[in-house]
Amino acid sequence: GKRAFIAGVADDNGYGWAIAKALAAAGAEILVGTWVPALNIFETSLRRGKFDESRRLPNGSLMEIAKVYPLDAVYDTLEDVPEDVKANKRYAGASNWTVKEVAESVKNDYESIDILVHSLANGPEINVTSLQCDACDLSKGTDYRHYQLPVSIKLLNSNVAGGATLSLTYIASERTIPGYGGGMSSAKAALESDTRVLAFEAGRKGKIRVNTISAGPLGSRAAKAIGF
Ligand code: ZID
């Protein structure tokens, strides 16, 4: 069977969870990357059976998650992590959660993966409308853009050969969608551009497919955080 790593699963409401289920139903082994501050509650909820209902697959069995990796895709390596984040109780309790370290951990644990899904969205701190953003703080948009794709590339380099990667995009990349500002529309434009270039490069180098899906609306945590 195939092995899939899905980055961006911290509850059972988002695309990451739904994609994990679809892959599990198709027989894949499931690994997930969970945002560090959300790790505890996600693992506790899993353990206590809070997701059992939504873990159910079409054949009646429950989706198994082989391993949950803490991940903060903002940081490539430990050297990139500011002291206050390192010292933060929620981060200090976990280890090896930068992009490079997660890629290494996955490689150590499983040698390789076949499918990489990038289902990361805005953290709770990014909650700006275009208007607010024009008036003040474009840097938040820049932060957002920063972690749209690097995680994919790193995990891909070290782990996938002849595999497939998938991310989620939105039509606001090419048309103005009121409220989808703060760097989010530009992040999606960059994601789509990177997808095209990576599809070419990775396809030639390793027969790796690189795709992004323009998703329909889903009442996820991220969508609610930006008022969608
Ligand atoms: P989600 O909150 O379930 O997933 C995002 C995950 O990212 C969460 O688990 C976070 O904990 C995690 N995360 C945040 N920051 C970090 C970090 N630094 N490191 C690691 N993990 C982190 O939301 P989702 O399922 O909506 O988002 C998944 C992807 O789908 C994102 O790329 C979205 O942009 C994309 N997407 C979602 C929607 C939607 O409706 N939910 C749409 C299009 C694309 C969309 O907005 N009409 C109107 C709106 C839309 C479509 C059509």
Tab-separated table of N, CA and C in Angstrom, residues 38-119:
chain	number	residue	atom	x	y	z
A	38	ALA	N	-1.432	22.874	18.876
A	38	ALA	CA	-2.693	22.129	18.839
A	38	ALA	C	-2.474	20.640	19.104
A	39	LEU	N	-1.215	20.261	19.293
A	39	LEU	CA	-0.866	18.838	19.375
A	39	LEU	C	-1.548	18.115	20.533
A	40	ASN	N	-1.431	18.738	21.711
A	40	ASN	CA	-1.963	18.081	22.910
A	40	ASN	C	-3.440	17.779	22.814
A	41	ILE	N	-4.183	18.795	22.431
A	41	ILE	CA	-5.638	18.609	22.395
A	41	ILE	C	-6.025	17.625	21.298
A	42	PHE	N	-5.291	17.659	20.183
A	42	PHE	CA	-5.612	16.724	19.101
A	42	PHE	C	-5.355	15.280	19.546
A	43	GLU	N	-4.187	15.054	20.141
A	43	GLU	CA	-3.854	13.683	20.554
A	43	GLU	C	-4.770	13.193	21.668
A	44	THR	N	-5.087	14.103	22.595
A	44	THR	CA	-5.993	13.728	23.682
A	44	THR	C	-7.373	13.373	23.138
A	45	SER	N	-7.857	14.201	22.223
A	45	SER	CA	-9.175	13.946	21.638
A	45	SER	C	-9.189	12.618	20.889
A	46	LEU	N	-8.117	12.357	20.154
A	46	LEU	CA	-8.007	11.085	19.429
A	46	LEU	C	-8.080	9.915	20.398
A	47	ARG	N	-7.260	10.023	21.460
A	47	ARG	CA	-7.149	8.939	22.443
A	47	ARG	C	-8.482	8.698	23.142
A	48	ARG	N	-9.180	9.776	23.450
A	48	ARG	CA	-10.433	9.644	24.199
A	48	ARG	C	-11.623	9.283	23.321
A	49	GLY	N	-11.377	9.109	22.025
A	49	GLY	CA	-12.447	8.647	21.151
A	49	GLY	C	-13.360	9.747	20.636
A	50	LYS	N	-12.935	11.007	20.825
A	50	LYS	CA	-13.782	12.121	20.398
A	50	LYS	C	-13.999	12.125	18.873
A	51	PHE	N	-13.043	11.570	18.148
A	51	PHE	CA	-13.148	11.558	16.686
A	51	PHE	C	-13.632	10.219	16.140
A	52	ASP	N	-14.000	9.323	17.020
A	52	ASP	CA	-14.320	7.969	16.546
A	52	ASP	C	-15.431	7.960	15.500
A	53	GLU	N	-16.438	8.773	15.751
A	53	GLU	CA	-17.552	8.871	14.797
A	53	GLU	C	-17.034	9.293	13.410
A	54	SER	N	-16.199	10.334	13.396
A	54	SER	CA	-15.732	10.840	12.097
A	54	SER	C	-14.514	10.072	11.579
A	55	ARG	N	-14.028	9.110	12.341
A	55	ARG	CA	-12.948	8.260	11.826
A	55	ARG	C	-13.515	7.106	10.995
A	56	ARG	N	-14.830	6.974	10.990
A	56	ARG	CA	-15.414	5.799	10.347
A	56	ARG	C	-15.297	5.872	8.815
A	57	LEU	N	-14.774	4.799	8.245
A	57	LEU	CA	-14.571	4.708	6.796
A	57	LEU	C	-15.756	3.987	6.160
A	58	PRO	N	-15.904	4.110	4.850
A	58	PRO	CA	-17.045	3.487	4.166
A	58	PRO	C	-17.198	1.991	4.455
A	59	ASN	N	-16.091	1.290	4.706
A	59	ASN	CA	-16.211	-0.152	4.972
A	59	ASN	C	-16.524	-0.461	6.436
A	60	GLY	N	-16.742	0.586	7.238
A	60	GLY	CA	-17.132	0.382	8.626
A	60	GLY	C	-15.983	0.429	9.620
A	61	SER	N	-14.750	0.270	9.131
A	61	SER	CA	-13.606	0.327	10.049
A	61	SER	C	-13.280	1.785	10.392
A	62	LEU	N	-12.406	1.963	11.398
A	62	LEU	CA	-12.008	3.315	11.776
A	62	LEU	C	-10.642	3.649	11.196
A	63	MET	N	-10.503	4.859	10.687
A	63	MET	CA	-9.197	5.288	10.175
A	63	MET	C	-8.163	5.234	11.297
A	64	GLU	N	-7.032	4.597	11.018
A	64	GLU	CA	-5.924	4.604	11.966
A	64	GLU	C	-4.915	5.656	11.525
A	65	ILE	N	-4.424	6.449	12.476
A	65	ILE	CA	-3.312	7.348	12.171
A	65	ILE	C	-2.061	6.709	12.755
A	66	ALA	N	-1.151	6.294	11.872
A	66	ALA	CA	0.016	5.537	12.325
A	66	ALA	C	0.896	6.378	13.241
A	67	LYS	N	1.046	7.664	12.908
A	67	LYS	CA	1.853	8.526	13.772
A	67	LYS	C	1.474	9.994	13.574
A	68	VAL	N	1.467	10.716	14.687
A	68	VAL	CA	1.216	12.157	14.661
A	68	VAL	C	2.539	12.870	14.932
A	69	TYR	N	2.979	13.688	13.974
A	69	TYR	CA	4.219	14.450	14.144
A	69	TYR	C	3.895	15.893	14.494
A	70	PRO	N	4.464	16.417	15.587
A	70	PRO	CA	4.321	17.853	15.827
A	70	PRO	C	5.038	18.613	14.711
A	71	LEU	N	4.455	19.708	14.259
A	71	LEU	CA	5.025	20.456	13.132
A	71	LEU	C	4.712	21.944	13.289
A	72	ASP	N	5.723	22.775	13.108
A	72	ASP	CA	5.438	24.191	12.862
A	72	ASP	C	6.155	24.584	11.583
A	73	ALA	N	5.382	24.699	10.528
A	73	ALA	CA	5.919	24.884	9.189
A	73	ALA	C	6.469	26.290	8.962
A	74	VAL	N	6.334	27.178	9.947
A	74	VAL	CA	6.934	28.503	9.817
A	74	VAL	C	8.457	28.390	9.872
A	75	TYR	N	8.946	27.381	10.596
A	75	TYR	CA	10.383	27.287	10.844
A	75	TYR	C	11.009	26.110	10.101
A	76	ASP	N	12.033	26.425	9.309
A	76	ASP	CA	12.719	25.382	8.545
A	76	ASP	C	13.623	24.546	9.441
A	77	THR	N	14.391	25.231	10.280
A	77	THR	CA	15.323	24.522	11.178
A	77	THR	C	15.217	25.138	12.570
A	78	LEU	N	15.826	24.457	13.535
A	78	LEU	CA	15.799	24.929	14.920
A	78	LEU	C	16.444	26.311	15.050
A	79	GLU	N	17.445	26.577	14.217
A	79	GLU	CA	18.125	27.880	14.271
A	79	GLU	C	17.176	29.024	13.901
A	80	ASP	N	16.128	28.712	13.177
A	80	ASP	CA	15.173	29.757	12.773
A	80	ASP	C	14.173	30.097	13.873
A	81	VAL	N	14.160	29.323	14.942
A	81	VAL	CA	13.118	29.499	15.969
A	81	VAL	C	13.557	30.533	16.998
A	82	PRO	N	12.757	31.584	17.196
A	82	PRO	CA	13.093	32.602	18.198
A	82	PRO	C	13.053	32.020	19.619
A	83	GLU	N	13.837	32.645	20.505
A	83	GLU	CA	13.950	32.144	21.881
A	83	GLU	C	12.598	32.053	22.586
A	84	ASP	N	11.762	33.071	22.381
A	84	ASP	CA	10.489	33.065	23.121
A	84	ASP	C	9.590	31.906	22.676
A	85	VAL	N	9.724	31.515	21.426
A	85	VAL	CA	8.944	30.360	20.966
A	85	VAL	C	9.514	29.070	21.566
A	86	LYS	N	10.841	28.962	21.529
A	86	LYS	CA	11.504	27.788	22.131
A	86	LYS	C	11.106	27.618	23.581
A	87	ALA	N	11.001	28.757	24.287
A	87	ALA	CA	10.722	28.708	25.727
A	87	ALA	C	9.236	28.506	26.014
A	88	ASN	N	8.409	28.762	25.028
A	88	ASN	CA	6.969	28.624	25.196
A	88	ASN	C	6.618	27.207	25.649
A	89	LYS	N	5.782	27.150	26.675
A	89	LYS	CA	5.466	25.861	27.301
A	89	LYS	C	4.966	24.837	26.271
A	90	ARG	N	4.134	25.285	25.361
A	90	ARG	CA	3.529	24.355	24.404
A	90	ARG	C	4.551	23.820	23.406
A	91	TYR	N	5.561	24.655	23.109
A	91	TYR	CA	6.593	24.223	22.172
A	91	TYR	C	7.684	23.413	22.872
A	92	ALA	N	8.001	23.823	24.113
A	92	ALA	CA	9.080	23.152	24.844
A	92	ALA	C	8.720	21.708	25.150
A	93	GLY	N	7.429	21.426	25.228
A	93	GLY	CA	6.984	20.063	25.538
A	93	GLY	C	7.113	19.088	24.370
A	94	ALA	N	7.381	19.611	23.184
A	94	ALA	CA	7.533	18.731	22.021
A	94	ALA	C	8.911	18.953	21.412
A	95	SER	N	9.338	18.071	20.545
A	95	SER	CA	10.646	18.279	19.921
A	95	SER	C	10.612	17.857	18.450
A	96	ASN	N	11.641	18.294	17.728
A	96	ASN	CA	11.798	17.939	16.310
A	96	ASN	C	10.607	18.358	15.450
A	97	TRP	N	10.122	19.565	15.643
A	97	TRP	CA	8.919	19.985	14.926
A	97	TRP	C	9.179	21.004	13.825
A	98	THR	N	10.455	21.359	13.571
A	98	THR	CA	10.695	22.226	12.414
A	98	THR	C	10.624	21.367	11.146
A	99	VAL	N	10.469	22.031	10.023
A	99	VAL	CA	10.218	21.305	8.773
A	99	VAL	C	11.310	20.266	8.481
A	100	LYS	N	12.554	20.703	8.608
A	100	LYS	CA	13.668	19.804	8.325
A	100	LYS	C	13.676	18.615	9.279
A	101	GLU	N	13.425	18.907	10.554
A	101	GLU	CA	13.447	17.833	11.548
A	101	GLU	C	12.306	16.836	11.329
A	102	VAL	N	11.155	17.343	10.953
A	102	VAL	CA	10.033	16.431	10.682
A	102	VAL	C	10.375	15.536	9.496
A	103	ALA	N	10.948	16.144	8.464
A	103	ALA	CA	11.334	15.346	7.291
A	103	ALA	C	12.319	14.247	7.696
A	104	GLU	N	13.280	14.615	8.564
A	104	GLU	CA	14.256	13.617	9.028
A	104	GLU	C	13.592	12.528	9.858
A	105	SER	N	12.687	12.936	10.744
A	105	SER	CA	11.995	11.952	11.593
A	105	SER	C	11.204	10.958	10.739
A	106	VAL	N	10.504	11.504	9.751
A	106	VAL	CA	9.699	10.625	8.895
A	106	VAL	C	10.619	9.651	8.154
A	107	LYS	N	11.747	10.152	7.698
A	107	LYS	CA	12.699	9.311	6.993
A	107	LYS	C	13.250	8.212	7.911
A	108	ASN	N	13.586	8.608	9.141
A	108	ASN	CA	14.078	7.609	10.109
A	108	ASN	C	13.029	6.553	10.418
A	109	ASP	N	11.798	7.006	10.581
A	109	ASP	CA	10.736	6.081	10.981
A	109	ASP	C	10.283	5.178	9.833
A	110	TYR	N	10.192	5.759	8.639
A	110	TYR	CA	9.512	5.029	7.553
A	110	TYR	C	10.308	4.928	6.259
A	111	GLU	N	11.473	5.548	6.230
A	111	GLU	CA	12.325	5.566	5.038
A	111	GLU	C	11.734	6.444	3.929
A	112	SER	N	10.482	6.207	3.539
A	112	SER	CA	9.936	7.018	2.444
A	112	SER	C	8.421	7.133	2.549
A	113	ILE	N	7.900	8.105	1.847
A	113	ILE	CA	6.449	8.226	1.714
A	113	ILE	C	6.099	8.299	0.230
A	114	ASP	N	4.858	8.034	-0.078
A	114	ASP	CA	4.424	8.062	-1.481
A	114	ASP	C	3.611	9.307	-1.810
A	115	ILE	N	2.922	9.805	-0.791
A	115	ILE	CA	1.998	10.914	-1.027
A	115	ILE	C	2.220	11.976	0.051
A	116	LEU	N	2.336	13.210	-0.398
A	116	LEU	CA	2.472	14.318	0.545
A	116	LEU	C	1.334	15.303	0.328
A	117	VAL	N	0.595	15.577	1.388
A	117	VAL	CA	-0.504	16.533	1.277
A	117	VAL	C	-0.184	17.745	2.144
A	118	HIS	N	-0.292	18.917	1.539
A	118	HIS	CA	-0.063	20.183	2.232
A	118	HIS	C	-1.424	20.831	2.450
A	119	SER	N	-1.910	20.739	3.683
A	119	SER	CA	-3.233	21.312	3.973
A	119	SER	C	-3.117	22.332	5.089
